[in-house]
Short mmCIF file of N, CA, C and O in Angstrom, two decimals:
data_model
loop_
_atom_site.label_atom_id
_atom_site.label_comp_id
_atom_site.label_asym_id
_atom_site.label_seq_id
_atom_site.Cartn_x
_atom_site.Cartn_y
_atom_site.Cartn_z
N MET A 3 37.33 186.17 66.08
CA MET A 3 38.75 185.90 66.14
C MET A 3 38.96 184.58 66.89
O MET A 3 38.40 184.34 67.93
N TRP A 4 39.82 183.74 66.35
CA TRP A 4 40.13 182.45 66.96
C TRP A 4 41.11 182.68 68.10
O TRP A 4 42.13 183.34 67.95
N ILE A 5 40.84 182.12 69.26
CA ILE A 5 41.70 182.27 70.43
C ILE A 5 42.41 180.95 70.70
O ILE A 5 41.83 179.88 70.60
N ASN A 6 43.65 181.03 71.09
CA ASN A 6 44.54 179.89 71.26
C ASN A 6 44.99 179.82 72.72
O ASN A 6 46.13 180.10 73.02
N LYS A 7 44.09 179.53 73.63
CA LYS A 7 44.45 179.46 75.05
C LYS A 7 44.39 178.02 75.53
O LYS A 7 43.35 177.53 75.91
N PHE A 8 45.53 177.37 75.48
CA PHE A 8 45.64 175.99 75.89
C PHE A 8 46.39 175.91 77.21
O PHE A 8 47.29 176.70 77.47
N SER A 9 46.07 174.90 78.00
CA SER A 9 46.89 174.60 79.17
C SER A 9 48.21 174.03 78.66
O SER A 9 48.29 173.53 77.54
N PRO A 10 49.25 174.06 79.49
CA PRO A 10 50.52 173.45 79.07
C PRO A 10 50.36 171.98 78.67
O PRO A 10 50.95 171.54 77.69
N ASP A 11 49.56 171.23 79.40
CA ASP A 11 49.36 169.82 79.07
C ASP A 11 48.66 169.64 77.72
O ASP A 11 49.02 168.76 76.94
N GLU A 12 47.66 170.47 77.46
CA GLU A 12 46.93 170.36 76.19
C GLU A 12 47.82 170.76 75.02
O GLU A 12 47.83 170.12 73.98
N LEU A 13 48.59 171.83 75.18
CA LEU A 13 49.49 172.22 74.09
C LEU A 13 50.53 171.14 73.86
O LEU A 13 50.82 170.80 72.71
N ASP A 14 51.07 170.57 74.93
CA ASP A 14 52.05 169.49 74.77
C ASP A 14 51.44 168.33 73.99
O ASP A 14 52.09 167.76 73.10
N ARG A 15 50.20 167.99 74.29
CA ARG A 15 49.54 166.90 73.55
C ARG A 15 49.39 167.27 72.08
O ARG A 15 49.65 166.46 71.19
N LEU A 16 48.99 168.51 71.80
CA LEU A 16 48.81 168.95 70.42
C LEU A 16 50.14 168.96 69.65
O LEU A 16 50.17 168.70 68.46
N LEU A 17 51.23 169.28 70.35
CA LEU A 17 52.53 169.37 69.70
C LEU A 17 53.24 168.04 69.58
O LEU A 17 53.98 167.81 68.61
N THR A 18 53.05 167.13 70.56
CA THR A 18 53.86 165.92 70.58
C THR A 18 53.09 164.63 70.80
O THR A 18 53.62 163.55 70.57
N GLY A 19 51.87 164.71 71.28
CA GLY A 19 51.13 163.50 71.64
C GLY A 19 50.35 162.91 70.49
O GLY A 19 50.32 163.45 69.38
N PRO A 20 49.70 161.79 70.76
CA PRO A 20 48.88 161.17 69.72
C PRO A 20 47.66 162.04 69.41
O PRO A 20 47.11 162.70 70.30
N LEU A 21 47.30 162.08 68.15
CA LEU A 21 46.12 162.81 67.73
C LEU A 21 44.94 161.86 67.62
O LEU A 21 45.11 160.69 67.31
N THR A 22 43.75 162.38 67.88
CA THR A 22 42.55 161.57 67.68
C THR A 22 42.30 161.45 66.18
O THR A 22 42.87 162.21 65.39
N SER A 23 41.44 160.55 65.80
CA SER A 23 41.19 160.30 64.38
C SER A 23 40.58 161.50 63.66
O SER A 23 40.72 161.62 62.45
N ASP A 24 39.95 162.41 64.40
CA ASP A 24 39.33 163.56 63.75
C ASP A 24 40.16 164.85 63.87
O ASP A 24 39.74 165.91 63.45
N GLU A 25 41.38 164.76 64.42
CA GLU A 25 42.24 165.93 64.56
C GLU A 25 43.24 166.03 63.41
O GLU A 25 43.75 165.01 62.94
N THR A 26 43.52 167.25 63.01
CA THR A 26 44.61 167.49 62.07
C THR A 26 45.74 168.17 62.84
O THR A 26 45.49 168.87 63.82
N PRO A 27 46.97 167.98 62.42
CA PRO A 27 48.09 168.57 63.15
C PRO A 27 48.01 170.10 63.17
O PRO A 27 47.69 170.72 62.16
N VAL A 28 48.32 170.70 64.32
CA VAL A 28 48.38 172.15 64.42
C VAL A 28 49.69 172.64 63.81
O VAL A 28 50.63 171.86 63.61
N ALA A 29 49.77 173.92 63.51
CA ALA A 29 50.94 174.49 62.84
C ALA A 29 52.23 174.23 63.63
O ALA A 29 53.25 173.86 63.05
N GLY A 30 52.18 174.43 64.95
CA GLY A 30 53.37 174.23 65.76
C GLY A 30 53.88 172.80 65.73
O GLY A 30 55.09 172.56 65.79
N ARG A 31 52.98 171.85 65.64
CA ARG A 31 53.39 170.44 65.56
C ARG A 31 54.19 170.20 64.28
O ARG A 31 55.21 169.52 64.28
N LEU A 32 53.72 170.77 63.19
CA LEU A 32 54.40 170.57 61.91
C LEU A 32 55.78 171.25 61.90
O LEU A 32 56.73 170.69 61.36
N LEU A 33 55.88 172.42 62.52
CA LEU A 33 57.20 173.05 62.63
C LEU A 33 58.10 172.23 63.55
O LEU A 33 59.27 172.00 63.24
N ARG A 34 57.57 171.76 64.66
CA ARG A 34 58.36 170.95 65.58
C ARG A 34 58.88 169.69 64.87
O ARG A 34 60.03 169.30 65.05
N GLU A 35 58.04 169.06 64.07
CA GLU A 35 58.46 167.87 63.32
C GLU A 35 59.60 168.22 62.36
O GLU A 35 60.54 167.44 62.21
N ALA A 36 59.52 169.39 61.71
CA ALA A 36 60.59 169.81 60.80
C ALA A 36 61.89 170.02 61.57
O ALA A 36 62.97 169.65 61.09
N LEU A 37 61.80 170.61 62.76
CA LEU A 37 63.00 170.84 63.56
C LEU A 37 63.58 169.53 64.10
O LEU A 37 64.79 169.31 64.03
N THR A 38 62.73 168.66 64.63
CA THR A 38 63.23 167.41 65.19
C THR A 38 63.81 166.49 64.11
O THR A 38 64.71 165.71 64.39
N ALA A 39 63.32 166.61 62.89
CA ALA A 39 63.90 165.83 61.79
C ALA A 39 65.36 166.19 61.57
O ALA A 39 66.15 165.38 61.07
N ASP A 40 65.73 167.41 61.97
CA ASP A 40 67.12 167.87 61.86
C ASP A 40 67.88 167.75 63.18
O ASP A 40 68.94 168.34 63.34
N GLY A 41 67.30 167.03 64.15
CA GLY A 41 67.97 166.82 65.42
C GLY A 41 67.83 167.96 66.41
O GLY A 41 68.55 168.01 67.41
N ILE A 42 66.91 168.88 66.17
CA ILE A 42 66.68 170.01 67.08
C ILE A 42 65.37 169.77 67.82
O ILE A 42 64.32 169.67 67.20
N THR A 43 65.44 169.65 69.14
CA THR A 43 64.24 169.46 69.94
C THR A 43 63.96 170.76 70.69
O THR A 43 64.65 171.08 71.66
N PRO A 44 62.97 171.52 70.23
CA PRO A 44 62.71 172.81 70.87
C PRO A 44 62.02 172.66 72.21
O PRO A 44 61.23 171.73 72.43
N GLY A 45 62.34 173.59 73.11
CA GLY A 45 61.57 173.71 74.35
C GLY A 45 60.35 174.58 74.07
O GLY A 45 60.19 175.11 72.97
N VAL A 46 59.50 174.72 75.06
CA VAL A 46 58.31 175.56 74.92
C VAL A 46 58.26 176.51 76.12
O VAL A 46 58.50 176.10 77.25
N ARG A 47 57.98 177.76 75.84
CA ARG A 47 57.87 178.77 76.90
C ARG A 47 56.52 179.45 76.80
O ARG A 47 56.09 179.83 75.71
N TYR A 48 55.88 179.63 77.95
CA TYR A 48 54.56 180.25 78.03
C TYR A 48 54.68 181.64 78.63
O TYR A 48 55.39 181.82 79.62
N PHE A 49 53.99 182.60 78.06
CA PHE A 49 54.03 183.98 78.54
C PHE A 49 52.72 184.45 79.12
O PHE A 49 52.59 185.60 79.50
N GLY A 50 51.72 183.60 79.18
CA GLY A 50 50.40 184.01 79.67
C GLY A 50 49.54 184.52 78.52
O GLY A 50 50.03 184.86 77.46
N GLY A 51 48.24 184.52 78.75
CA GLY A 51 47.32 185.02 77.74
C GLY A 51 47.29 184.22 76.46
O GLY A 51 46.88 184.71 75.42
N GLY A 52 47.74 182.98 76.51
CA GLY A 52 47.73 182.15 75.31
C GLY A 52 48.96 182.32 74.44
O GLY A 52 49.00 181.84 73.32
N CYS A 53 49.99 183.01 74.93
CA CYS A 53 51.19 183.29 74.14
C CYS A 53 52.28 182.25 74.43
O CYS A 53 52.69 182.07 75.58
N TRP A 54 52.74 181.59 73.37
CA TRP A 54 53.72 180.51 73.47
C TRP A 54 54.82 180.70 72.44
O TRP A 54 54.56 181.18 71.33
N VAL A 55 56.04 180.28 72.78
CA VAL A 55 57.14 180.25 71.82
C VAL A 55 57.89 178.93 71.97
O VAL A 55 57.93 178.35 73.05
N PHE A 56 58.47 178.48 70.86
CA PHE A 56 59.48 177.43 70.94
C PHE A 56 60.78 178.11 71.32
O PHE A 56 61.04 179.25 70.90
N THR A 57 61.63 177.41 72.07
CA THR A 57 62.95 177.93 72.42
C THR A 57 64.01 176.93 71.98
O THR A 57 63.83 175.72 72.11
N VAL A 58 65.11 177.46 71.46
CA VAL A 58 66.24 176.64 71.03
C VAL A 58 67.51 177.38 71.43
O VAL A 58 67.62 178.59 71.15
N PRO A 59 68.47 176.71 72.09
CA PRO A 59 69.73 177.39 72.39
C PRO A 59 70.38 177.89 71.10
O PRO A 59 70.43 177.19 70.08
N ALA A 60 70.88 179.13 71.15
CA ALA A 60 71.48 179.76 69.97
C ALA A 60 72.99 179.59 69.97
O ALA A 60 73.63 179.62 71.03
N ASP A 61 73.54 179.42 68.80
CA ASP A 61 74.98 179.39 68.64
C ASP A 61 75.54 180.73 69.12
O ASP A 61 75.05 181.78 68.74
N GLY A 62 76.51 180.71 70.00
CA GLY A 62 77.09 181.93 70.52
C GLY A 62 76.39 182.47 71.76
O GLY A 62 76.75 183.52 72.28
N GLY A 63 75.35 181.78 72.24
CA GLY A 63 74.67 182.19 73.46
C GLY A 63 73.26 182.69 73.22
O GLY A 63 72.86 182.98 72.10
N GLY A 64 72.51 182.77 74.29
CA GLY A 64 71.12 183.19 74.20
C GLY A 64 70.23 182.09 73.66
O GLY A 64 70.62 180.91 73.64
N GLU A 65 69.05 182.48 73.23
CA GLU A 65 68.09 181.52 72.69
C GLU A 65 67.46 182.08 71.42
O GLU A 65 67.40 183.28 71.22
N LEU A 66 66.98 181.15 70.62
CA LEU A 66 66.11 181.50 69.51
C LEU A 66 64.68 181.28 69.98
O LEU A 66 64.38 180.22 70.55
N TRP A 67 63.84 182.27 69.80
CA TRP A 67 62.42 182.14 70.11
C TRP A 67 61.67 182.09 68.80
O TRP A 67 61.82 182.98 67.94
N ILE A 68 60.84 181.05 68.64
CA ILE A 68 60.13 180.83 67.39
C ILE A 68 58.64 180.79 67.67
O ILE A 68 58.18 180.04 68.54
N THR A 69 57.88 181.56 66.93
CA THR A 69 56.43 181.59 67.09
C THR A 69 55.82 182.18 65.83
O THR A 69 56.53 182.54 64.89
N ASP A 70 54.49 182.28 65.80
CA ASP A 70 53.87 182.92 64.65
C ASP A 70 53.60 184.38 65.00
O ASP A 70 53.91 184.84 66.10
N GLY A 71 53.04 185.11 64.07
CA GLY A 71 52.81 186.54 64.25
C GLY A 71 51.88 186.89 65.38
O GLY A 71 51.86 188.03 65.84
N MET A 72 51.11 185.92 65.88
CA MET A 72 50.20 186.14 67.00
C MET A 72 50.72 185.50 68.29
O MET A 72 50.00 185.38 69.26
N VAL A 73 51.97 185.06 68.28
CA VAL A 73 52.65 184.41 69.42
C VAL A 73 51.88 183.13 69.81
O VAL A 73 51.55 182.90 70.96
N ARG A 74 51.64 182.30 68.81
CA ARG A 74 50.90 181.06 69.01
C ARG A 74 51.69 179.88 68.43
O ARG A 74 52.48 180.05 67.52
N LEU A 75 51.38 178.71 68.94
CA LEU A 75 51.92 177.46 68.40
C LEU A 75 50.81 176.46 68.10
O LEU A 75 50.99 175.59 67.26
N GLY A 76 49.69 176.55 68.80
CA GLY A 76 48.64 175.55 68.70
C GLY A 76 47.53 175.90 67.73
O GLY A 76 46.43 175.39 67.84
N HIS A 77 47.80 176.74 66.78
CA HIS A 77 46.76 177.20 65.85
C HIS A 77 46.66 176.30 64.62
O HIS A 77 47.64 175.67 64.22
N PRO A 78 45.47 176.27 64.02
CA PRO A 78 45.32 175.51 62.78
C PRO A 78 46.16 176.13 61.66
O PRO A 78 46.38 177.35 61.64
N VAL A 79 46.61 175.32 60.76
CA VAL A 79 47.43 175.79 59.64
C VAL A 79 46.72 176.91 58.88
O VAL A 79 47.34 177.90 58.50
N GLU A 80 45.41 176.79 58.71
CA GLU A 80 44.68 177.81 57.93
C GLU A 80 44.61 179.16 58.64
O GLU A 80 44.27 180.16 58.03
N ARG A 81 44.97 179.22 59.90
CA ARG A 81 45.00 180.49 60.64
C ARG A 81 46.43 180.99 60.90
O ARG A 81 46.63 181.90 61.68
N HIS A 82 47.38 180.39 60.23
CA HIS A 82 48.79 180.73 60.41
C HIS A 82 49.08 182.12 59.85
O HIS A 82 48.62 182.46 58.76
N THR A 83 49.86 182.91 60.60
CA THR A 83 50.19 184.27 60.18
C THR A 83 51.67 184.45 59.87
O THR A 83 52.12 185.58 59.72
N GLY A 84 52.40 183.38 59.76
CA GLY A 84 53.82 183.47 59.41
C GLY A 84 54.72 183.29 60.62
O GLY A 84 54.50 183.88 61.66
N TRP A 85 55.75 182.44 60.47
CA TRP A 85 56.70 182.21 61.55
C TRP A 85 57.66 183.38 61.70
O TRP A 85 58.00 184.05 60.72
N THR A 86 58.09 183.59 62.93
CA THR A 86 59.10 184.58 63.25
C THR A 86 60.12 183.91 64.16
O THR A 86 59.75 183.16 65.06
N VAL A 87 61.39 184.18 63.92
CA VAL A 87 62.47 183.69 64.78
C VAL A 87 63.23 184.92 65.28
O VAL A 87 63.66 185.74 64.48
N GLN A 88 63.36 185.01 66.60
CA GLN A 88 64.13 186.09 67.19
C GLN A 88 65.28 185.50 68.00
O GLN A 88 65.11 184.48 68.68
N HIS A 89 66.44 186.15 67.91
CA HIS A 89 67.54 185.79 68.79
C HIS A 89 67.40 186.64 70.05
O HIS A 89 67.37 187.87 69.98
N ILE A 90 67.28 185.97 71.19
CA ILE A 90 67.13 186.62 72.49
C ILE A 90 68.47 186.47 73.21
O ILE A 90 68.82 185.36 73.63
N PRO A 91 69.24 187.55 73.36
CA PRO A 91 70.57 187.41 73.95
C PRO A 91 70.56 186.96 75.41
O PRO A 91 71.45 186.24 75.83
N ASP A 92 69.56 187.40 76.19
CA ASP A 92 69.51 187.04 77.61
C ASP A 92 68.07 186.67 77.98
O ASP A 92 67.30 187.50 78.45
N PRO A 93 67.70 185.39 77.77
CA PRO A 93 66.31 184.99 78.02
C PRO A 93 65.87 185.12 79.48
O PRO A 93 64.69 185.15 79.77
N GLY A 94 66.82 185.24 80.40
CA GLY A 94 66.47 185.39 81.82
C GLY A 94 66.36 186.83 82.28
O GLY A 94 66.06 187.10 83.44
N ALA A 95 66.56 187.77 81.38
CA ALA A 95 66.51 189.19 81.74
C ALA A 95 65.08 189.62 82.08
O ALA A 95 64.11 188.97 81.69
N GLU A 96 64.98 190.73 82.80
CA GLU A 96 63.66 191.26 83.15
C GLU A 96 62.85 191.54 81.89
O GLU A 96 61.66 191.27 81.84
N ASP A 97 63.48 192.09 80.88
CA ASP A 97 62.84 192.30 79.58
C ASP A 97 63.67 191.55 78.55
O ASP A 97 64.57 192.10 77.93
N PRO A 98 63.39 190.24 78.38
CA PRO A 98 64.25 189.43 77.52
C PRO A 98 64.26 189.87 76.05
O PRO A 98 65.21 189.59 75.34
N GLU A 99 63.24 190.60 75.62
CA GLU A 99 63.22 191.03 74.23
C GLU A 99 64.07 192.28 73.99
O GLU A 99 64.27 192.67 72.85
N ASP A 100 64.59 192.88 75.07
CA ASP A 100 65.49 194.01 74.93
C ASP A 100 66.77 193.51 74.26
O ASP A 100 67.42 192.60 74.76
N GLY A 101 67.11 194.07 73.13
CA GLY A 101 68.30 193.63 72.39
C GLY A 101 68.04 192.46 71.46
O GLY A 101 68.97 191.94 70.85
N ALA A 102 66.78 192.03 71.34
CA ALA A 102 66.46 190.92 70.45
C ALA A 102 66.70 191.32 68.99
O ALA A 102 66.56 192.48 68.61
N ALA A 103 67.06 190.34 68.20
CA ALA A 103 67.27 190.56 66.77
C ALA A 103 66.43 189.56 66.00
O ALA A 103 66.43 188.37 66.30
N THR A 104 65.72 190.04 65.01
CA THR A 104 64.92 189.15 64.16
C THR A 104 65.85 188.39 63.23
O THR A 104 66.63 188.98 62.49
N VAL A 105 65.75 187.08 63.30
CA VAL A 105 66.55 186.18 62.46
C VAL A 105 65.77 185.79 61.21
O VAL A 105 66.33 185.66 60.13
N TYR A 106 64.47 185.63 61.37
CA TYR A 106 63.60 185.25 60.25
C TYR A 106 62.22 185.82 60.50
O TYR A 106 61.71 185.74 61.62
N ALA A 107 61.63 186.36 59.48
CA ALA A 107 60.22 186.78 59.50
C ALA A 107 59.61 186.40 58.17
O ALA A 107 60.15 186.74 57.11
N ALA A 108 58.54 185.67 58.23
CA ALA A 108 57.90 185.16 57.00
C ALA A 108 57.42 186.30 56.12
O ALA A 108 56.88 187.28 56.62
N PRO A 109 57.59 186.15 54.81
CA PRO A 109 56.96 187.10 53.90
C PRO A 109 55.43 187.01 54.03
O PRO A 109 54.91 185.95 54.39
N ASP A 110 54.75 188.08 53.77
CA ASP A 110 53.29 188.11 53.94
C ASP A 110 52.56 187.04 53.15
O ASP A 110 51.53 186.54 53.59
N ASP A 111 53.06 186.68 52.00
CA ASP A 111 52.32 185.76 51.13
C ASP A 111 52.91 184.35 51.11
O ASP A 111 52.59 183.55 50.24
N ALA A 112 53.74 184.02 52.09
CA ALA A 112 54.40 182.71 52.09
C ALA A 112 53.41 181.59 52.37
O ALA A 112 52.70 181.62 53.37
N PRO A 113 53.34 180.58 51.50
CA PRO A 113 52.53 179.40 51.80
C PRO A 113 53.08 178.72 53.06
O PRO A 113 54.28 178.76 53.33
N PHE A 114 52.21 178.08 53.83
CA PHE A 114 52.60 177.48 55.10
C PHE A 114 53.80 176.55 54.96
O PHE A 114 54.75 176.64 55.74
N ALA A 115 53.77 175.64 54.01
CA ALA A 115 54.85 174.66 53.87
C ALA A 115 56.18 175.35 53.59
O ALA A 115 57.22 174.98 54.16
N ASP A 116 56.18 176.35 52.72
CA ASP A 116 57.41 177.09 52.41
C ASP A 116 57.90 177.86 53.63
O ASP A 116 59.10 177.88 53.92
N ASP A 117 56.98 178.52 54.32
CA ASP A 117 57.32 179.28 55.52
C ASP A 117 57.94 178.37 56.57
O ASP A 117 58.98 178.69 57.17
N THR A 118 57.34 177.21 56.78
CA THR A 118 57.83 176.27 57.79
C THR A 118 59.22 175.76 57.42
O THR A 118 60.11 175.70 58.28
N ALA A 119 59.43 175.41 56.17
CA ALA A 119 60.75 174.92 55.73
C ALA A 119 61.82 176.01 55.88
O ALA A 119 62.93 175.74 56.35
N THR A 120 61.50 177.23 55.50
CA THR A 120 62.46 178.32 55.59
C THR A 120 62.74 178.69 57.04
O THR A 120 63.89 178.96 57.42
N CYS A 121 61.72 178.66 57.88
CA CYS A 121 61.89 178.92 59.31
C CYS A 121 62.80 177.85 59.92
O CYS A 121 63.74 178.18 60.66
N ALA A 122 62.54 176.60 59.62
CA ALA A 122 63.36 175.50 60.16
C ALA A 122 64.82 175.65 59.72
O ALA A 122 65.73 175.43 60.52
N GLU A 123 65.04 176.07 58.50
CA GLU A 123 66.40 176.28 58.00
C GLU A 123 67.08 177.43 58.76
O GLU A 123 68.26 177.33 59.12
N ALA A 124 66.35 178.50 59.01
CA ALA A 124 66.90 179.63 59.76
C ALA A 124 67.30 179.20 61.17
O ALA A 124 68.35 179.59 61.68
N VAL A 125 66.48 178.37 61.80
CA VAL A 125 66.80 177.86 63.13
C VAL A 125 68.00 176.93 63.07
O VAL A 125 68.93 177.04 63.87
N ARG A 126 67.99 176.03 62.12
CA ARG A 126 69.07 175.04 61.98
C ARG A 126 70.43 175.72 61.82
O ARG A 126 71.41 175.29 62.41
N THR A 127 70.50 176.81 61.08
CA THR A 127 71.79 177.45 60.83
C THR A 127 72.27 178.29 62.01
O THR A 127 73.43 178.69 62.04
N ARG A 128 71.37 178.55 62.99
CA ARG A 128 71.75 179.40 64.12
C ARG A 128 71.66 178.69 65.48
O ARG A 128 71.92 179.29 66.50
N ALA A 129 71.27 177.42 65.47
CA ALA A 129 71.13 176.67 66.73
C ALA A 129 72.49 176.22 67.22
O ALA A 129 73.40 175.95 66.44
N ALA A 130 72.62 176.15 68.55
CA ALA A 130 73.88 175.69 69.16
C ALA A 130 74.02 174.19 68.97
O ALA A 130 73.08 173.46 68.85
#
């Protein structure tokens, strides 16, 4: 099993920094590029154990949390398990996922490019 345990600095480089000549963009970088093309700059939140989400303020309050099925952002495209977007009504709560609502969940057979475009559209329509 491929493990995705990056330091915050390394993940930031993979998502936003220059790539070396032998690196290919990770899945989270490609989603971030789709979001920023629409004027949405996501934050990044770390939960420990290699678990990361993008965060975007939600229209009407709370946040949208965006990640893949394994709660990763720095994974290779070929290991992508589908994007998920959840609306978190109170991200500062002791259990922020209490009351969460799924806004988007990728179909099992969605090609990466289609999944990323549909996920970005779901975020775009619900972002503050």
